[in-house]
PDB file of C-alpha atoms in Angstrom:
ATOM      1  CA  GLY N   1      19.488 -31.118 -25.059  1.00 80.00           C
ATOM      2  CA  ALA N   2      20.960 -27.652 -25.743  1.00 84.00           C
ATOM      3  CA  GLU N   3      22.402 -25.764 -22.793  1.00 81.00           C
ATOM      4  CA  VAL N   4      20.264 -22.766 -21.853  1.00 80.00           C
ATOM      5  CA  CYS N   5      22.723 -21.119 -19.483  1.00 76.00           C
ATOM      6  CA  THR N   6      25.372 -21.807 -16.868  1.00 78.00           C
ATOM      7  CA  LEU N   7      24.947 -20.369 -13.402  1.00 75.00           C
ATOM      8  CA  ARG N   8      27.671 -20.034 -10.847  1.00 69.00           C
ATOM      9  CA  PRO N   9      25.270 -19.659  -7.953  1.00 59.00           C
ATOM     10  CA  ASN N  10      27.385 -20.345  -4.921  1.00 62.00           C
ATOM     11  CA  SER N  11      31.021 -20.068  -3.926  1.00 68.00           C
ATOM     12  CA  GLY N  12      30.997 -23.570  -2.440  1.00 71.00           C
ATOM     13  CA  GLU N  13      30.029 -26.928  -3.866  1.00 81.00           C
ATOM     14  CA  VAL N  14      26.304 -27.148  -4.642  1.00 83.00           C
ATOM     15  CA  HIS N  15      24.816 -29.954  -2.540  1.00 83.00           C
ATOM     16  CA  ALA N  16      21.102 -29.636  -3.260  1.00 85.00           C
ATOM     17  CA  VAL N  17      18.788 -28.173  -5.899  1.00 89.00           C
ATOM     18  CA  ALA N  18      15.005 -28.147  -6.259  1.00 92.00           C
ATOM     19  CA  PHE N  19      12.453 -26.610  -8.608  1.00 95.00           C
ATOM     20  CA  SER N  20       9.292 -24.981  -7.310  1.00 96.00           C
ATOM     21  CA  PRO N  21       6.207 -27.013  -8.308  1.00 96.00           C
ATOM     22  CA  ASN N  22       5.237 -24.512 -11.028  1.00 96.00           C
ATOM     23  CA  GLY N  23       8.789 -24.436 -12.400  1.00 96.00           C
ATOM     24  CA  GLN N  24       9.087 -20.644 -12.119  1.00 94.00           C
ATOM     25  CA  ARG N  25      11.797 -20.725  -9.458  1.00 94.00           C
ATOM     26  CA  PHE N  26      14.508 -23.034  -8.259  1.00 92.00           C
ATOM     27  CA  VAL N  27      16.786 -23.133  -5.248  1.00 90.00           C
ATOM     28  CA  SER N  28      20.453 -24.065  -4.997  1.00 87.00           C
ATOM     29  CA  ALA N  29      22.062 -24.844  -1.645  1.00 85.00           C
ATOM     30  CA  SER N  30      25.733 -25.266  -1.107  1.00 82.00           C
ATOM     31  CA  LYS N  31      28.677 -25.935   1.119  1.00 80.00           C
ATOM     32  CA  ASP N  32      29.100 -22.175   1.659  1.00 81.00           C
ATOM     33  CA  LYS N  33      25.955 -22.379   3.858  1.00 82.00           C
ATOM     34  CA  LEU N  34      23.792 -20.366   1.443  1.00 84.00           C
ATOM     35  CA  ALA N  35      20.570 -21.206  -0.365  1.00 86.00           C
ATOM     36  CA  LYS N  36      19.825 -19.011  -3.349  1.00 87.00           C
ATOM     37  CA  ILE N  37      16.395 -18.709  -4.925  1.00 91.00           C
ATOM     38  CA  TRP N  38      16.496 -18.123  -8.685  1.00 91.00           C
ATOM     39  CA  ASP N  39      14.002 -17.015 -11.312  1.00 93.00           C
ATOM     40  CA  ALA N  40      13.964 -19.889 -13.808  1.00 92.00           C
ATOM     41  CA  ALA N  41      13.008 -17.673 -16.776  1.00 92.00           C
ATOM     42  CA  THR N  42      15.529 -14.859 -16.303  1.00 92.00           C
ATOM     43  CA  HIS N  43      18.198 -16.925 -14.489  1.00 89.00           C
ATOM     44  CA  SER N  44      18.558 -14.085 -11.999  1.00 91.00           C
ATOM     45  CA  GLU N  45      18.942 -14.438  -8.250  1.00 90.00           C
ATOM     46  CA  VAL N  46      15.790 -13.465  -6.336  1.00 91.00           C
ATOM     47  CA  TYR N  47      17.190 -13.692  -2.774  1.00 90.00           C
ATOM     48  CA  THR N  48      19.600 -15.614  -0.548  1.00 88.00           C
ATOM     49  CA  LEU N  49      18.973 -17.551   2.653  1.00 84.00           C
ATOM     50  CA  ALA N  50      22.044 -17.760   4.896  1.00 81.00           C
ATOM     51  CA  GLY N  51      22.974 -19.973   7.829  1.00 75.00           C
ATOM     52  CA  LEU N  52      22.521 -23.442   6.377  1.00 73.00           C
ATOM     53  CA  SER N  53      24.706 -26.306   7.461  1.00 67.00           C
ATOM     54  CA  LYS N  54      23.835 -29.446   5.489  1.00 67.00           C
ATOM     55  CA  SER N  55      22.250 -27.856   2.432  1.00 72.00           C
ATOM     56  CA  LEU N  56      18.831 -29.475   2.739  1.00 84.00           C
ATOM     57  CA  VAL N  57      16.137 -27.490   0.888  1.00 90.00           C
ATOM     58  CA  VAL N  58      12.623 -28.197  -0.370  1.00 92.00           C
ATOM     59  CA  PHE N  59       9.615 -26.255  -1.686  1.00 95.00           C
ATOM     60  CA  SER N  60       6.127 -26.847  -0.325  1.00 97.00           C
ATOM     61  CA  PRO N  61       3.766 -28.599  -2.765  1.00 97.00           C
ATOM     62  CA  ASP N  62       2.052 -25.313  -3.728  1.00 96.00           C
ATOM     63  CA  GLY N  63       5.407 -23.514  -3.981  1.00 95.00           C
ATOM     64  CA  SER N  64       4.475 -20.818  -1.456  1.00 95.00           C
ATOM     65  CA  LEU N  65       7.057 -21.918   1.113  1.00 95.00           C
ATOM     66  CA  VAL N  66      10.670 -23.030   1.010  1.00 93.00           C
ATOM     67  CA  ALA N  67      12.214 -24.927   3.915  1.00 92.00           C
ATOM     68  CA  SER N  68      15.937 -24.978   4.565  1.00 89.00           C
ATOM     69  CA  GLU N  69      18.008 -26.650   7.206  1.00 86.00           C
ATOM     70  CA  SER N  70      19.749 -23.993   9.265  1.00 83.00           C
ATOM     71  CA  GLY N  71      21.863 -23.351  12.296  1.00 70.00           C
ATOM     72  CA  ARG N  72      24.202 -26.147  13.255  1.00 73.00           C
ATOM     73  CA  GLY N  73      21.918 -28.811  11.837  1.00 74.00           C
ATOM     74  CA  ASP N  74      19.499 -28.239  14.695  1.00 83.00           C
ATOM     75  CA  SER N  75      16.669 -26.307  13.037  1.00 89.00           C
ATOM     76  CA  VAL N  76      14.590 -25.848   9.902  1.00 92.00           C
ATOM     77  CA  LYS N  77      13.780 -22.361   8.663  1.00 91.00           C
ATOM     78  CA  ILE N  78      10.531 -22.015   6.683  1.00 93.00           C
ATOM     79  CA  CYS N  79      10.292 -18.914   4.486  1.00 92.00           C
ATOM     80  CA  ASN N  80       7.837 -17.337   2.085  1.00 92.00           C
ATOM     81  CA  SER N  81       9.202 -18.398  -1.307  1.00 91.00           C
ATOM     82  CA  ALA N  82       8.168 -15.132  -2.999  1.00 90.00           C
ATOM     83  CA  THR N  83       9.824 -12.761  -0.531  1.00 90.00           C
ATOM     84  CA  GLY N  84      12.254 -14.799   1.566  1.00 88.00           C
ATOM     85  CA  ALA N  85      10.520 -13.569   4.736  1.00 91.00           C
ATOM     86  CA  GLU N  86      10.784 -16.070   7.567  1.00 91.00           C
ATOM     87  CA  VAL N  87       7.474 -17.746   8.441  1.00 94.00           C
ATOM     88  CA  CYS N  88       8.742 -19.856  11.350  1.00 94.00           C
ATOM     89  CA  THR N  89      11.675 -21.889  12.630  1.00 92.00           C
ATOM     90  CA  LEU N  90      11.483 -25.463  13.844  1.00 93.00           C
ATOM     91  CA  GLY N  91      14.104 -25.744  16.559  1.00 88.00           C
ATOM     92  CA  GLY N  92      15.553 -28.111  19.102  1.00 84.00           C
ATOM     93  CA  LEU N  93      16.474 -30.776  16.560  1.00 85.00           C
ATOM     94  CA  GLN N  94      19.673 -32.759  16.992  1.00 81.00           C
ATOM     95  CA  ASP N  95      21.395 -34.269  13.959  1.00 82.00           C
ATOM     96  CA  LEU N  96      18.709 -33.262  11.476  1.00 85.00           C
ATOM     97  CA  SER N  97      18.911 -35.537   8.443  1.00 86.00           C
ATOM     98  CA  THR N  98      15.750 -35.013   6.370  1.00 90.00           C
ATOM     99  CA  PHE N  99      12.416 -33.222   6.109  1.00 93.00           C
ATOM    100  CA  ALA N 100       9.374 -33.216   3.841  1.00 96.00           C
ATOM    101  CA  PHE N 101       6.144 -31.259   3.437  1.00 97.00           C
ATOM    102  CA  SER N 102       2.751 -32.963   3.558  1.00 98.00           C
ATOM    103  CA  PRO N 103       0.865 -32.967   0.227  1.00 97.00           C
ATOM    104  CA  ASP N 104      -1.303 -30.021   1.342  1.00 97.00           C
ATOM    105  CA  GLY N 105       1.782 -28.085   2.574  1.00 96.00           C
ATOM    106  CA  LYS N 106       0.269 -27.492   6.006  1.00 97.00           C
ATOM    107  CA  ARG N 107       2.601 -29.849   7.856  1.00 97.00           C
ATOM    108  CA  ILE N 108       6.281 -30.691   7.671  1.00 97.00           C
ATOM    109  CA  ALA N 109       7.927 -33.839   9.010  1.00 96.00           C
ATOM    110  CA  THR N 110      11.517 -33.786  10.235  1.00 93.00           C
ATOM    111  CA  GLY N 111      13.786 -36.781  10.662  1.00 91.00           C
ATOM    112  CA  TRP N 112      16.446 -36.280  13.282  1.00 86.00           C
ATOM    113  CA  SER N 113      18.462 -38.650  15.427  1.00 83.00           C
ATOM    114  CA  GLU N 114      16.097 -41.587  15.919  1.00 87.00           C
ATOM    115  CA  LEU N 115      12.914 -39.496  15.837  1.00 89.00           C
ATOM    116  CA  VAL N 116      10.331 -38.143  13.399  1.00 93.00           C
ATOM    117  CA  THR N 117       8.484 -34.969  14.399  1.00 94.00           C
ATOM    118  CA  ILE N 118       5.421 -33.549  12.636  1.00 96.00           C
ATOM    119  CA  TRP N 119       5.041 -29.749  12.758  1.00 96.00           C
ATOM    120  CA  ASN N 120       2.528 -27.138  11.669  1.00 97.00           C
ATOM    121  CA  ALA N 121       4.372 -25.540   8.728  1.00 96.00           C
ATOM    122  CA  GLU N 122       2.746 -22.131   9.198  1.00 93.00           C
ATOM    123  CA  THR N 123       3.121 -21.696  12.965  1.00 95.00           C
ATOM    124  CA  GLY N 124       6.052 -23.969  13.806  1.00 95.00           C
ATOM    125  CA  ASP N 125       3.996 -25.716  16.493  1.00 96.00           C
ATOM    126  CA  GLU N 126       5.005 -29.312  17.187  1.00 95.00           C
ATOM    127  CA  MET N 127       2.087 -31.656  16.506  1.00 96.00           C
ATOM    128  CA  CYS N 128       3.603 -35.028  17.473  1.00 95.00           C
ATOM    129  CA  THR N 129       6.842 -36.979  17.712  1.00 93.00           C
ATOM    130  CA  ILE N 130       7.212 -40.570  16.574  1.00 91.00           C
ATOM    131  CA  GLU N 131       9.729 -42.566  18.590  1.00 90.00           C
ATOM    132  CA  GLY N 132      11.055 -46.109  18.432  1.00 86.00           C
ATOM    133  CA  HIS N 133      13.474 -46.042  15.516  1.00 83.00           C
ATOM    134  CA  LYS N 134      16.608 -48.014  16.301  1.00 83.00           C
ATOM    135  CA  ARG N 135      18.819 -46.008  13.953  1.00 83.00           C
ATOM    136  CA  TYR N 136      18.937 -42.529  12.433  1.00 84.00           C
ATOM    137  CA  VAL N 137      16.038 -41.457  10.249  1.00 87.00           C
ATOM    138  CA  TRP N 138      17.647 -40.647   6.869  1.00 88.00           C
ATOM    139  CA  SER N 139      14.561 -40.335   4.683  1.00 91.00           C
ATOM    140  CA  LEU N 140      10.829 -39.878   5.091  1.00 93.00           C
ATOM    141  CA  ALA N 141       7.748 -39.246   2.979  1.00 95.00           C
ATOM    142  CA  PHE N 142       4.056 -38.509   3.410  1.00 97.00           C
ATOM    143  CA  SER N 143       1.487 -40.726   1.727  1.00 97.00           C
ATOM    144  CA  PRO N 144      -0.357 -39.025  -1.185  1.00 97.00           C
ATOM    145  CA  ASP N 145      -3.401 -38.398   1.053  1.00 97.00           C
ATOM    146  CA  GLY N 146      -1.160 -36.921   3.809  1.00 95.00           C
ATOM    147  CA  GLU N 147      -2.480 -39.333   6.431  1.00 95.00           C
ATOM    148  CA  ARG N 148       0.676 -41.425   6.924  1.00 95.00           C
ATOM    149  CA  VAL N 149       4.427 -40.923   7.128  1.00 93.00           C
ATOM    150  CA  VAL N 150       7.001 -43.574   6.252  1.00 89.00           C
TER     151      VAL N 150
END
């Protein structure tokens, strides 16, 4: 229970945090529209992703990618978690509310408006869109085998 350190990562309120699967890095995303990647051992900032709007961030299951909601809530930027280099952007989303990587990290599902779209996480190619929800999609998850989305 002892405090290790206190970070003042962002100038705005921090809205989301996530550890990489191996625990070596973590990300903080805030109201100031920035996501900062941190080294968990040294507590130093590794890089910053700018242009967020709702502060949604998540690492891929193997930790190689980090996805962040960007733009005006209409896209997801997927970056290499080691370098911050952009891998692809998933665009054309309206009222993005959630996203999640598949267990193998090869796909990402986005919930937006009343739709769920499955994308190739490495190329940004749309794979399919699931329609028929009567209200906004606020949360989603892949099954452990990656075959289903709820």
